[in-house]
Structure formats: C-alpha cells, structure tokens
PDB file of C-alpha atoms in Angstrom:
ATOM      1  CA  MET A   1      80.115 -38.093  42.516  1.00 73.00           C
ATOM      2  CA  PHE A   2      77.453 -35.716  43.836  1.00 78.00           C
ATOM      3  CA  THR A   3      74.689 -37.177  45.996  1.00 82.00           C
ATOM      4  CA  LEU A   4      71.396 -35.306  46.273  1.00 86.00           C
ATOM      5  CA  ARG A   5      69.700 -36.044  49.577  1.00 91.00           C
ATOM      6  CA  TRP A   6      65.914 -36.099  49.363  1.00 92.00           C
ATOM      7  CA  GLY A   7      63.227 -35.479  51.918  1.00 94.00           C
ATOM      8  CA  ILE A   8      59.735 -36.729  51.081  1.00 94.00           C
ATOM      9  CA  LEU A   9      56.691 -34.719  52.163  1.00 94.00           C
ATOM     10  CA  GLY A  10      53.670 -36.987  52.200  1.00 91.00           C
ATOM     11  CA  ALA A  11      53.797 -40.761  52.554  1.00 90.00           C
ATOM     12  CA  GLY A  12      51.117 -41.590  49.999  1.00 87.00           C
ATOM     13  CA  HIS A  13      50.987 -43.679  46.833  1.00 85.00           C
ATOM     14  CA  ILE A  14      52.524 -41.142  44.442  1.00 85.00           C
ATOM     15  CA  SER A  15      55.443 -40.568  46.782  1.00 89.00           C
ATOM     16  CA  SER A  16      56.016 -44.313  46.902  1.00 88.00           C
ATOM     17  CA  CYS A  17      56.185 -44.396  43.102  1.00 84.00           C
ATOM     18  CA  PHE A  18      58.908 -41.763  43.253  1.00 85.00           C
ATOM     19  CA  VAL A  19      61.186 -43.513  45.725  1.00 82.00           C
ATOM     20  CA  LYS A  20      60.355 -47.215  45.745  1.00 72.00           C
ATOM     21  CA  ALA A  21      63.159 -49.668  45.220  1.00 46.00           C
ATOM     22  CA  SER A  22      62.023 -50.601  41.701  1.00 43.00           C
ATOM     23  CA  ASP A  23      63.328 -47.217  40.520  1.00 52.00           C
ATOM     24  CA  PRO A  24      67.113 -47.465  39.983  1.00 47.00           C
ATOM     25  CA  TRP A  25      68.120 -44.595  42.250  1.00 53.00           C
ATOM     26  CA  VAL A  26      71.514 -46.100  42.966  1.00 47.00           C
ATOM     27  CA  ALA A  27      72.231 -48.040  39.761  1.00 51.00           C
ATOM     28  CA  ILE A  28      73.353 -44.997  37.770  1.00 48.00           C
ATOM     29  CA  GLY A  29      74.878 -47.247  35.097  1.00 48.00           C
ATOM     30  CA  ARG A  30      71.321 -48.016  33.982  1.00 52.00           C
ATOM     31  CA  ARG A  31      70.727 -44.328  33.181  1.00 59.00           C
ATOM     32  CA  ASP A  32      72.529 -41.839  30.970  1.00 65.00           C
ATOM     33  CA  VAL A  33      73.992 -40.203  34.073  1.00 65.00           C
ATOM     34  CA  HIS A  34      77.445 -40.852  35.494  1.00 68.00           C
ATOM     35  CA  ASP A  35      78.238 -38.150  38.056  1.00 73.00           C
ATOM     36  CA  VAL A  36      75.112 -37.854  40.218  1.00 74.00           C
ATOM     37  CA  GLN A  37      73.111 -40.142  42.467  1.00 79.00           C
ATOM     38  CA  HIS A  38      70.139 -39.884  44.826  1.00 83.00           C
ATOM     39  CA  LYS A  39      69.451 -40.869  48.385  1.00 86.00           C
ATOM     40  CA  VAL A  40      66.282 -40.584  50.466  1.00 91.00           C
ATOM     41  CA  THR A  41      67.248 -39.353  53.937  1.00 93.00           C
ATOM     42  CA  ALA A  42      63.897 -38.232  55.356  1.00 95.00           C
ATOM     43  CA  VAL A  43      60.197 -39.018  55.053  1.00 95.00           C
ATOM     44  CA  GLY A  44      57.587 -36.792  56.648  1.00 95.00           C
ATOM     45  CA  SER A  45      53.960 -37.500  57.479  1.00 93.00           C
ATOM     46  CA  ARG A  46      51.456 -36.177  60.031  1.00 90.00           C
ATOM     47  CA  ASP A  47      51.551 -39.744  61.377  1.00 92.00           C
ATOM     48  CA  ILE A  48      55.106 -40.804  62.235  1.00 95.00           C
ATOM     49  CA  ASN A  49      54.104 -44.473  62.134  1.00 95.00           C
ATOM     50  CA  LYS A  50      52.961 -44.021  58.544  1.00 94.00           C
ATOM     51  CA  ALA A  51      56.267 -42.329  57.717  1.00 94.00           C
ATOM     52  CA  GLN A  52      58.224 -45.208  59.257  1.00 94.00           C
ATOM     53  CA  LYS A  53      56.133 -47.749  57.373  1.00 94.00           C
ATOM     54  CA  PHE A  54      56.919 -45.858  54.157  1.00 93.00           C
ATOM     55  CA  VAL A  55      60.657 -46.026  54.895  1.00 92.00           C
ATOM     56  CA  ASN A  56      60.471 -49.734  55.616  1.00 91.00           C
ATOM     57  CA  GLU A  57      58.511 -50.561  52.474  1.00 89.00           C
ATOM     58  CA  PHE A  58      59.796 -48.232  49.786  1.00 88.00           C
ATOM     59  CA  VAL A  59      63.193 -46.716  50.540  1.00 86.00           C
ATOM     60  CA  THR A  60      66.035 -48.603  48.834  1.00 69.00           C
ATOM     61  CA  SER A  61      68.215 -50.815  50.984  1.00 66.00           C
ATOM     62  CA  GLU A  62      71.266 -48.643  50.270  1.00 63.00           C
ATOM     63  CA  ALA A  63      69.595 -45.610  51.879  1.00 60.00           C
ATOM     64  CA  LYS A  64      67.278 -47.262  54.387  1.00 59.00           C
ATOM     65  CA  GLY A  65      69.838 -47.118  57.163  1.00 66.00           C
ATOM     66  CA  GLU A  66      70.097 -43.343  56.819  1.00 78.00           C
ATOM     67  CA  ALA A  67      66.459 -42.495  56.099  1.00 89.00           C
ATOM     68  CA  LYS A  68      64.610 -41.089  59.096  1.00 94.00           C
ATOM     69  CA  ALA A  69      60.858 -40.919  59.629  1.00 96.00           C
ATOM     70  CA  TYR A  70      59.350 -37.677  60.916  1.00 96.00           C
ATOM     71  CA  GLY A  71      55.923 -36.882  62.275  1.00 95.00           C
ATOM     72  CA  SER A  72      55.732 -33.446  60.675  1.00 94.00           C
ATOM     73  CA  TYR A  73      56.759 -31.666  57.468  1.00 94.00           C
ATOM     74  CA  LYS A  74      58.550 -28.924  59.393  1.00 95.00           C
ATOM     75  CA  GLU A  75      61.006 -31.455  60.804  1.00 97.00           C
ATOM     76  CA  VAL A  76      61.889 -32.641  57.295  1.00 96.00           C
ATOM     77  CA  VAL A  77      62.646 -29.162  55.948  1.00 96.00           C
ATOM     78  CA  LYS A  78      64.740 -28.398  59.047  1.00 97.00           C
ATOM     79  CA  ALA A  79      66.825 -31.565  58.663  1.00 96.00           C
ATOM     80  CA  LYS A  80      70.447 -30.765  57.833  1.00 95.00           C
ATOM     81  CA  ASP A  81      70.872 -33.942  55.789  1.00 94.00           C
ATOM     82  CA  VAL A  82      68.126 -32.940  53.299  1.00 95.00           C
ATOM     83  CA  ASP A  83      69.014 -30.928  50.173  1.00 94.00           C
ATOM     84  CA  ALA A  84      65.732 -31.154  48.267  1.00 94.00           C
ATOM     85  CA  VAL A  85      62.165 -32.206  48.943  1.00 95.00           C
ATOM     86  CA  TYR A  86      59.672 -34.058  46.799  1.00 94.00           C
ATOM     87  CA  ILE A  87      56.078 -33.070  47.511  1.00 93.00           C
ATOM     88  CA  GLY A  88      53.732 -35.820  46.390  1.00 86.00           C
ATOM     89  CA  LYS A  89      49.991 -35.667  45.812  1.00 59.00           C
ATOM     90  CA  TRP A  90      48.345 -36.039  49.140  1.00 50.00           C
ATOM     91  CA  ALA A  91      45.004 -35.427  50.763  1.00 43.00           C
ATOM     92  CA  GLN A  92      44.324 -33.893  54.127  1.00 41.00           C
ATOM     93  CA  LEU A  93      41.191 -34.796  56.035  1.00 34.00           C
ATOM     94  CA  ILE A  94      39.365 -31.622  57.004  1.00 32.00           C
ATOM     95  CA  GLN A  95      35.914 -32.052  58.483  1.00 33.00           C
ATOM     96  CA  ALA A  96      35.570 -35.422  56.715  1.00 32.00           C
ATOM     97  CA  THR A  97      36.265 -33.855  53.314  1.00 31.00           C
ATOM     98  CA  ARG A  98      39.252 -34.949  51.216  1.00 31.00           C
ATOM     99  CA  THR A  99      40.977 -31.951  49.617  1.00 31.00           C
ATOM    100  CA  PRO A 100      43.784 -33.155  47.317  1.00 49.00           C
ATOM    101  CA  HIS A 101      46.416 -30.795  45.847  1.00 59.00           C
ATOM    102  CA  THR A 102      45.256 -27.731  47.751  1.00 72.00           C
ATOM    103  CA  HIS A 103      48.158 -27.886  50.212  1.00 85.00           C
ATOM    104  CA  HIS A 104      50.943 -28.174  47.643  1.00 91.00           C
ATOM    105  CA  TYR A 105      51.484 -24.424  47.910  1.00 93.00           C
ATOM    106  CA  ASP A 106      51.843 -24.403  51.702  1.00 93.00           C
ATOM    107  CA  CYS A 107      54.282 -27.316  51.639  1.00 94.00           C
ATOM    108  CA  ALA A 108      56.399 -25.671  48.936  1.00 95.00           C
ATOM    109  CA  VAL A 109      56.548 -22.374  50.853  1.00 96.00           C
ATOM    110  CA  LEU A 110      57.600 -24.311  53.953  1.00 96.00           C
ATOM    111  CA  ALA A 111      60.376 -26.029  52.005  1.00 97.00           C
ATOM    112  CA  PHE A 112      61.697 -22.841  50.387  1.00 97.00           C
ATOM    113  CA  LYS A 113      61.781 -21.035  53.714  1.00 97.00           C
ATOM    114  CA  GLY A 114      63.750 -24.011  55.046  1.00 96.00           C
ATOM    115  CA  GLY A 115      66.315 -23.586  52.276  1.00 96.00           C
ATOM    116  CA  LYS A 116      65.350 -26.719  50.326  1.00 96.00           C
ATOM    117  CA  HIS A 117      65.038 -27.244  46.577  1.00 95.00           C
ATOM    118  CA  VAL A 118      61.564 -28.395  45.523  1.00 96.00           C
ATOM    119  CA  LEU A 119      60.178 -30.976  43.103  1.00 94.00           C
ATOM    120  CA  LEU A 120      56.411 -30.523  43.307  1.00 94.00           C
ATOM    121  CA  GLU A 121      53.834 -32.989  42.029  1.00 91.00           C
ATOM    122  CA  LYS A 122      51.166 -32.052  39.520  1.00 88.00           C
ATOM    123  CA  PRO A 123      49.281 -29.821  39.800  1.00 87.00           C
ATOM    124  CA  ALA A 124      51.897 -27.597  41.387  1.00 90.00           C
ATOM    125  CA  THR A 125      49.219 -25.178  42.577  1.00 91.00           C
ATOM    126  CA  VAL A 126      45.485 -24.712  42.146  1.00 87.00           C
ATOM    127  CA  ASN A 127      45.753 -21.238  40.594  1.00 91.00           C
ATOM    128  CA  ALA A 128      48.186 -18.986  38.744  1.00 93.00           C
ATOM    129  CA  ALA A 129      48.654 -16.556  41.630  1.00 95.00           C
ATOM    130  CA  GLU A 130      50.026 -19.304  43.879  1.00 95.00           C
ATOM    131  CA  LEU A 131      52.374 -20.490  41.144  1.00 96.00           C
ATOM    132  CA  ARG A 132      53.742 -16.990  40.536  1.00 97.00           C
ATOM    133  CA  SER A 133      54.285 -16.639  44.266  1.00 97.00           C
ATOM    134  CA  LEU A 134      56.280 -19.881  44.442  1.00 97.00           C
ATOM    135  CA  MET A 135      58.401 -18.922  41.452  1.00 97.00           C
ATOM    136  CA  ALA A 136      59.213 -15.558  43.006  1.00 98.00           C
ATOM    137  CA  LEU A 137      60.120 -17.177  46.334  1.00 98.00           C
ATOM    138  CA  ALA A 138      62.376 -19.759  44.655  1.00 96.00           C
ATOM    139  CA  LYS A 139      64.220 -16.980  42.812  1.00 96.00           C
ATOM    140  CA  GLU A 140      64.530 -14.932  45.987  1.00 97.00           C
ATOM    141  CA  LYS A 141      66.028 -17.905  47.842  1.00 96.00           C
ATOM    142  CA  ASN A 142      68.123 -19.019  44.820  1.00 94.00           C
ATOM    143  CA  LEU A 143      66.582 -22.488  44.971  1.00 95.00           C
ATOM    144  CA  PHE A 144      65.547 -24.966  42.297  1.00 94.00           C
ATOM    145  CA  PHE A 145      61.806 -25.361  41.708  1.00 96.00           C
ATOM    146  CA  MET A 146      60.110 -27.676  39.202  1.00 94.00           C
ATOM    147  CA  GLU A 147      56.691 -29.205  38.703  1.00 93.00           C
ATOM    148  CA  ALA A 148      57.031 -32.979  38.448  1.00 90.00           C
ATOM    149  CA  MET A 149      56.058 -33.318  34.787  1.00 89.00           C
ATOM    150  CA  TRP A 150      58.140 -36.484  34.567  1.00 87.00           C
ATOM    151  CA  THR A 151      57.052 -37.486  31.050  1.00 87.00           C
ATOM    152  CA  ARG A 152      58.978 -34.502  29.711  1.00 88.00           C
ATOM    153  CA  PHE A 153      62.304 -36.056  30.765  1.00 86.00           C
ATOM    154  CA  LEU A 154      61.812 -39.572  29.427  1.00 87.00           C
ATOM    155  CA  PRO A 155      64.282 -40.704  26.722  1.00 88.00           C
ATOM    156  CA  ILE A 156      61.382 -41.298  24.322  1.00 92.00           C
ATOM    157  CA  THR A 157      60.323 -37.650  24.623  1.00 92.00           C
ATOM    158  CA  LYS A 158      63.811 -36.514  23.647  1.00 91.00           C
ATOM    159  CA  ALA A 159      63.837 -38.934  20.706  1.00 94.00           C
ATOM    160  CA  ILE A 160      60.485 -37.705  19.395  1.00 95.00           C
ATOM    161  CA  LYS A 161      61.650 -34.094  19.597  1.00 93.00           C
ATOM    162  CA  GLU A 162      64.765 -35.013  17.613  1.00 94.00           C
ATOM    163  CA  VAL A 163      62.608 -36.428  14.816  1.00 95.00           C
ATOM    164  CA  ILE A 164      60.480 -33.281  14.805  1.00 94.00           C
ATOM    165  CA  THR A 165      63.417 -30.854  14.738  1.00 93.00           C
ATOM    166  CA  SER A 166      65.221 -32.857  12.037  1.00 94.00           C
ATOM    167  CA  GLY A 167      62.643 -31.586   9.554  1.00 93.00           C
ATOM    168  CA  GLU A 168      62.286 -34.908   7.751  1.00 94.00           C
ATOM    169  CA  LEU A 169      58.506 -34.825   8.222  1.00 96.00           C
ATOM    170  CA  GLY A 170      58.064 -31.155   7.421  1.00 95.00           C
ATOM    171  CA  GLU A 171      55.888 -28.842   9.495  1.00 94.00           C
ATOM    172  CA  LEU A 172      53.733 -30.187  12.315  1.00 95.00           C
ATOM    173  CA  LYS A 173      50.120 -29.291  11.540  1.00 95.00           C
ATOM    174  CA  VAL A 174      47.852 -31.257  13.878  1.00 95.00           C
ATOM    175  CA  LEU A 175      48.475 -32.990  17.198  1.00 95.00           C
ATOM    176  CA  HIS A 176      45.870 -35.402  18.596  1.00 94.00           C
ATOM    177  CA  ALA A 177      46.263 -36.570  22.181  1.00 92.00           C
ATOM    178  CA  ASP A 178      43.897 -38.493  24.437  1.00 87.00           C
ATOM    179  CA  LEU A 179      43.999 -39.391  28.129  1.00 76.00           C
ATOM    180  CA  SER A 180      43.832 -37.463  31.351  1.00 56.00           C
ATOM    181  CA  GLY A 181      47.555 -37.302  31.907  1.00 43.00           C
ATOM    182  CA  ASP A 182      50.686 -35.550  30.619  1.00 40.00           C
ATOM    183  CA  PHE A 183      49.751 -34.140  27.228  1.00 39.00           C
ATOM    184  CA  ASP A 184      52.629 -33.616  24.792  1.00 44.00           C
ATOM    185  CA  LEU A 185      51.824 -29.962  24.085  1.00 47.00           C
ATOM    186  CA  GLU A 186      55.476 -28.929  23.870  1.00 53.00           C
ATOM    187  CA  THR A 187      55.770 -30.127  20.276  1.00 59.00           C
ATOM    188  CA  LEU A 188      53.792 -27.093  19.110  1.00 67.00           C
ATOM    189  CA  TYR A 189      54.518 -24.658  21.907  1.00 70.00           C
ATOM    190  CA  GLU A 190      58.272 -25.245  21.713  1.00 70.00           C
ATOM    191  CA  ASP A 191      58.464 -25.102  17.925  1.00 73.00           C
ATOM    192  CA  PRO A 192      61.233 -22.532  17.183  1.00 74.00           C
ATOM    193  CA  ARG A 193      58.854 -20.729  14.833  1.00 76.00           C
ATOM    194  CA  ASN A 194      56.384 -20.315  17.676  1.00 78.00           C
ATOM    195  CA  GLY A 195      58.711 -18.164  19.742  1.00 77.00           C
ATOM    196  CA  THR A 196      57.067 -19.396  22.993  1.00 77.00           C
ATOM    197  CA  ALA A 197      53.875 -17.564  21.997  1.00 82.00           C
ATOM    198  CA  ARG A 198      50.723 -18.710  23.751  1.00 79.00           C
ATOM    199  CA  PRO A 199      47.957 -20.374  21.740  1.00 79.00           C
ATOM    200  CA  SER A 200      45.991 -17.769  19.812  1.00 76.00           C
ATOM    201  CA  ALA A 201      42.732 -19.392  20.890  1.00 71.00           C
ATOM    202  CA  VAL A 202      41.541 -22.132  23.237  1.00 75.00           C
ATOM    203  CA  SER A 203      38.080 -23.712  23.080  1.00 78.00           C
ATOM    204  CA  GLY A 204      36.609 -26.654  24.924  1.00 80.00           C
ATOM    205  CA  SER A 205      33.595 -28.723  25.807  1.00 85.00           C
ATOM    206  CA  MET A 206      32.870 -30.672  28.979  1.00 86.00           C
ATOM    207  CA  VAL A 207      30.568 -33.497  30.069  1.00 87.00           C
ATOM    208  CA  LYS A 208      29.905 -33.599  33.811  1.00 84.00           C
ATOM    209  CA  THR A 209      29.048 -36.509  36.073  1.00 78.00           C
ATOM    210  CA  LYS A 210      25.452 -36.472  37.282  1.00 81.00           C
ATOM    211  CA  SER A 211      26.261 -37.233  40.895  1.00 76.00           C
ATOM    212  CA  THR A 212      28.963 -34.634  41.613  1.00 73.00           C
ATOM    213  CA  GLY A 213      29.110 -32.217  38.689  1.00 80.00           C
ATOM    214  CA  VAL A 214      32.804 -32.962  38.230  1.00 75.00           C
ATOM    215  CA  ASP A 215      33.912 -33.168  34.599  1.00 79.00           C
ATOM    216  CA  SER A 216      34.055 -36.781  33.426  1.00 80.00           C
ATOM    217  CA  SER A 217      35.059 -36.127  29.813  1.00 85.00           C
ATOM    218  CA  THR A 218      36.594 -33.037  28.239  1.00 90.00           C
ATOM    219  CA  ALA A 219      37.699 -32.069  24.741  1.00 92.00           C
ATOM    220  CA  PHE A 220      39.551 -28.888  23.899  1.00 91.00           C
ATOM    221  CA  VAL A 221      41.383 -27.305  20.962  1.00 93.00           C
ATOM    222  CA  LEU A 222      44.444 -25.057  21.032  1.00 93.00           C
ATOM    223  CA  ASP A 223      44.986 -22.925  17.925  1.00 93.00           C
ATOM    224  CA  PHE A 224      48.423 -21.722  16.838  1.00 92.00           C
ATOM    225  CA  GLN A 225      47.394 -19.364  14.033  1.00 90.00           C
ATOM    226  CA  HIS A 226      50.900 -18.203  13.102  1.00 89.00           C
ATOM    227  CA  LEU A 227      51.924 -21.851  12.672  1.00 89.00           C
ATOM    228  CA  GLU A 228      48.657 -22.792  10.959  1.00 92.00           C
ATOM    229  CA  ALA A 229      48.484 -25.672  13.422  1.00 93.00           C
ATOM    230  CA  GLN A 230      46.195 -27.125  16.089  1.00 95.00           C
ATOM    231  CA  ALA A 231      46.399 -29.358  19.125  1.00 94.00           C
ATOM    232  CA  ILE A 232      43.202 -31.395  19.602  1.00 95.00           C
ATOM    233  CA  LEU A 233      43.090 -32.886  23.081  1.00 92.00           C
ATOM    234  CA  SER A 234      40.657 -35.026  25.037  1.00 92.00           C
ATOM    235  CA  CYS A 235      40.514 -36.733  28.401  1.00 87.00           C
ATOM    236  CA  SER A 236      38.084 -38.862  30.337  1.00 84.00           C
ATOM    237  CA  ILE A 237      37.748 -40.679  33.637  1.00 79.00           C
ATOM    238  CA  THR A 238      35.055 -43.052  32.408  1.00 78.00           C
ATOM    239  CA  ILE A 239      36.721 -44.972  29.545  1.00 78.00           C
ATOM    240  CA  PRO A 240      40.032 -46.828  29.184  1.00 80.00           C
ATOM    241  CA  GLN A 241      43.033 -45.263  27.530  1.00 83.00           C
ATOM    242  CA  PRO A 242      43.364 -45.741  23.758  1.00 84.00           C
ATOM    243  CA  ALA A 243      46.102 -47.929  22.337  1.00 84.00           C
ATOM    244  CA  GLN A 244      47.448 -44.891  20.488  1.00 87.00           C
ATOM    245  CA  GLY A 245      48.066 -42.064  22.919  1.00 88.00           C
ATOM    246  CA  VAL A 246      49.353 -39.337  20.594  1.00 94.00           C
ATOM    247  CA  MET A 247      49.237 -38.789  16.831  1.00 95.00           C
ATOM    248  CA  MET A 248      51.292 -35.969  15.330  1.00 96.00           C
ATOM    249  CA  ARG A 249      50.467 -35.184  11.723  1.00 96.00           C
ATOM    250  CA  PHE A 250      53.040 -33.419   9.575  1.00 97.00           C
ATOM    251  CA  ARG A 251      53.094 -32.276   5.967  1.00 96.00           C
ATOM    252  CA  LYS A 252      55.291 -35.241   5.014  1.00 97.00           C
ATOM    253  CA  GLY A 253      54.366 -37.929   7.517  1.00 97.00           C
ATOM    254  CA  THR A 254      53.077 -38.942  10.919  1.00 97.00           C
ATOM    255  CA  ILE A 255      54.400 -39.878  14.365  1.00 97.00           C
ATOM    256  CA  LEU A 256      52.247 -42.414  16.229  1.00 97.00           C
ATOM    257  CA  THR A 257      52.935 -42.811  19.939  1.00 94.00           C
ATOM    258  CA  ALA A 258      51.739 -45.886  21.792  1.00 84.00           C
ATOM    259  CA  GLY A 259      49.899 -45.494  25.075  1.00 79.00           C
ATOM    260  CA  PRO A 260      49.889 -44.855  27.916  1.00 83.00           C
ATOM    261  CA  ILE A 261      50.426 -41.213  27.091  1.00 86.00           C
ATOM    262  CA  PHE A 262      52.265 -40.494  30.348  1.00 85.00           C
ATOM    263  CA  ARG A 263      54.791 -43.295  29.775  1.00 85.00           C
ATOM    264  CA  PRO A 264      54.801 -44.467  26.146  1.00 88.00           C
ATOM    265  CA  THR A 265      57.055 -47.422  25.403  1.00 88.00           C
ATOM    266  CA  GLY A 266      57.606 -46.668  21.733  1.00 93.00           C
ATOM    267  CA  PHE A 267      56.657 -44.634  18.686  1.00 96.00           C
ATOM    268  CA  THR A 268      56.335 -45.159  14.941  1.00 97.00           C
ATOM    269  CA  VAL A 269      57.469 -42.727  12.252  1.00 97.00           C
ATOM    270  CA  GLN A 270      55.706 -42.838   8.873  1.00 97.00           C
ATOM    271  CA  VAL A 271      57.216 -40.870   5.975  1.00 97.00           C
ATOM    272  CA  THR A 272      55.181 -40.147   2.842  1.00 97.00           C
ATOM    273  CA  ASP A 273      56.426 -39.752  -0.724  1.00 96.00           C
ATOM    274  CA  LYS A 274      55.568 -36.027  -0.867  1.00 95.00           C
ATOM    275  CA  PRO A 275      53.861 -33.302   1.199  1.00 94.00           C
ATOM    276  CA  GLY A 276      50.129 -33.874   1.606  1.00 91.00           C
ATOM    277  CA  SER A 277      50.274 -37.454   0.379  1.00 93.00           C
ATOM    278  CA  ASN A 278      48.907 -40.582   2.087  1.00 91.00           C
ATOM    279  CA  THR A 279      51.434 -42.848   0.345  1.00 96.00           C
ATOM    280  CA  ILE A 280      53.826 -44.132   3.000  1.00 96.00           C
ATOM    281  CA  VAL A 281      57.291 -44.888   1.618  1.00 97.00           C
ATOM    282  CA  THR A 282      59.078 -45.684   4.880  1.00 96.00           C
ATOM    283  CA  GLU A 283      57.879 -46.718   8.329  1.00 97.00           C
ATOM    284  CA  HIS A 284      59.996 -47.554  11.346  1.00 96.00           C
ATOM    285  CA  ARG A 285      59.328 -48.090  15.030  1.00 95.00           C
ATOM    286  CA  ARG A 286      61.562 -47.235  17.945  1.00 94.00           C
ATOM    287  CA  ASP A 287      61.118 -49.162  21.174  1.00 92.00           C
ATOM    288  CA  PHE A 288      61.948 -47.671  24.580  1.00 88.00           C
ATOM    289  CA  THR A 289      60.738 -50.430  26.869  1.00 83.00           C
ATOM    290  CA  ALA A 290      64.256 -51.021  28.175  1.00 73.00           C
ATOM    291  CA  SER A 291      64.551 -47.397  29.337  1.00 70.00           C
ATOM    292  CA  PHE A 292      61.881 -48.008  31.965  1.00 69.00           C
ATOM    293  CA  ALA A 293      64.062 -49.989  34.339  1.00 64.00           C
ATOM    294  CA  GLY A 294      61.944 -49.184  37.346  1.00 61.00           C
ATOM    295  CA  GLY A 295      59.061 -46.793  36.899  1.00 69.00           C
ATOM    296  CA  GLY A 296      60.833 -44.077  34.888  1.00 76.00           C
ATOM    297  CA  TRP A 297      60.433 -41.445  37.595  1.00 78.00           C
ATOM    298  CA  HIS A 298      64.188 -41.167  38.134  1.00 78.00           C
ATOM    299  CA  PHE A 299      64.766 -39.113  34.976  1.00 81.00           C
ATOM    300  CA  GLN A 300      63.056 -36.070  36.492  1.00 84.00           C
ATOM    301  CA  ALA A 301      65.088 -36.586  39.669  1.00 81.00           C
ATOM    302  CA  ASP A 302      68.280 -36.536  37.589  1.00 79.00           C
ATOM    303  CA  GLU A 303      67.138 -33.320  35.928  1.00 78.00           C
ATOM    304  CA  GLY A 304      66.479 -31.780  39.300  1.00 74.00           C
ATOM    305  CA  GLU A 305      69.885 -32.792  40.591  1.00 71.00           C
ATOM    306  CA  LEU A 306      71.699 -31.324  37.602  1.00 68.00           C
ATOM    307  CA  HIS A 307      69.889 -28.021  38.113  1.00 69.00           C
ATOM    308  CA  THR A 308      70.645 -27.933  41.820  1.00 71.00           C
ATOM    309  CA  LEU A 309      74.327 -28.366  40.950  1.00 63.00           C
ATOM    310  CA  GLN A 310      74.062 -25.333  38.660  1.00 63.00           C
ATOM    311  CA  VAL A 311      72.410 -23.341  41.445  1.00 64.00           C
ATOM    312  CA  HIS A 312      75.177 -24.208  43.906  1.00 59.00           C
ATOM    313  CA  ASN A 313      77.936 -23.503  41.375  1.00 59.00           C
TER     314      ASN A 313
END
C-alpha cells in the first residue's frame, strides 16, 4: 500500500473541500482503488492559527495526529513528510484589494523547487506564459503537475466517454453546455478523428456588469470544421444553473446530463430509430449518486497518486 502525503497551501474554503473528512480519503474500499491511500501531513497559511484551525476542523481523524500547521508556505514545501502539495484557490490582501488566483504560479514554483508534486486549483495560471513555465519546470524536476479539473476523473465522465466511443449513437455533432464551471469540452477535442487539433474557430459574446465591468454572462462557440461539429457554451453569474447541464447531440441519439455540470449525478441516453430521426426507440438512465461518497474530489487525488508512482518508478 502506497501512501501519498499531502501538504495543503492555503487554508481557505476550496482547500477544505479537498481534504475535509466527508471525502473518503482513508476508506479506499469505497473507491475503485486498492493499492493507494492519502494522508494530509501539513497545512500552510500566512496565519498559523488559521492553519491549525483548518487541521482541527477538516483533516480526517486518521491523519489529524500527524498533520502539522505551518505559518508559511515555504515551511510546507520544505517538510520531509510531504510528497505532494495541493494549492487551493486563495486570495491575498494587497492594499485592501483581493487578488484571487494570481499567486497560483508563485506557489507552484515554490513547490517544484522544494521537490514536491503539484495539484493546482483552477485556473492554474492567469496566462499561457506562466503555464508553459510551470510545465517546463515540472519536467525539469521530474515531478507530477496537474490542474485540478476534478470533473474529468469522476466515474460518470468515464461512463459517458464509453458511450461516445462505442459508436452506438454515431458521430457527435453538437454539444450544448451551460454553467460557469467545468465544461465537458473533451468529448469533441478528444474524439480520435480530431487528432487533438484545436478548434478551427472560436467566437463569443459577453454581457458585463454595470458596476464593475466584469463579465456576468458569456456565450461562445467552438467550431471543429473537420468533424463538422460545434460546441455551444454559455455561463453566467446572475442566474441559477439549469436542470440539464450538458446535451450532446449525435446522428443517432442524444446524451442528456443532469446538473450541476461540475458534478452530475446521472445521465440519460436516447437512441433513435435511424440517423437524423427524432423517433426515440430506447432510453435509459444511469445514476451515479452513490459514487459521490463524500464530495467526489478524491478521484483526482487518486489520479495524482498513480502518476506520482509512475514518476518514482
């Protein structure tokens, strides 16, 4: 049994979602994993009291006795009992201005230089240059690096991809997704016929808030000309999420995914009698509620641990 020892940089809400006791970090029998487990051994914050409060409230009882609170991020990455760090979304107060996400890059560089693997919350960086720099540094240090796109590793995501690749619905032509969260773009981008080619065109439209100028609602379209397919996406911070988070329309049917888009609990497959028809001959729903024992964040942690094993071996 391999145990991956985690250090947490940032004692905020998102970090608590990652490590809180409701996620089955220890109960590996509740996941499709049998040879790896996780343990939080360090929590870092600029305020050591906040770090200690985080340990007391959110670290599982099995690891609480070994988890240590630190008053700086440097101490966490120097700790010998830390193999990997999770960098959560956090905000630093600079001249009374909250600046979220902008320090992800600095924290990741600190961790890599300390010899730690990195799981970095979304957005990993605020621009492409920073991301390329982190990727190069991770390769140079032979360390694992992944953006925490946790929806990608949920069992329901794997199941939907299996339906798509089976070919029973024919070619995917249009993908509709709505909500400011983890959009399921991989279904078109990762299509074997796509060959990892970028969208041939991207267009969008934005509505801004009057008070700040920040976008409140956005709609954008990604064209995949060689697939004769489109992804039509929208997001908003002013309206509730729709009941149907994603709709994938194929030549011979449809996949309907229930919301929320970042953690759907089930999906429905509709098969038509022939290509281009609206006559549904079969319809079945698959439920994945039981797979969310805890918050579902542990699946990305398992993925990270498996990759760190490959790095070490």
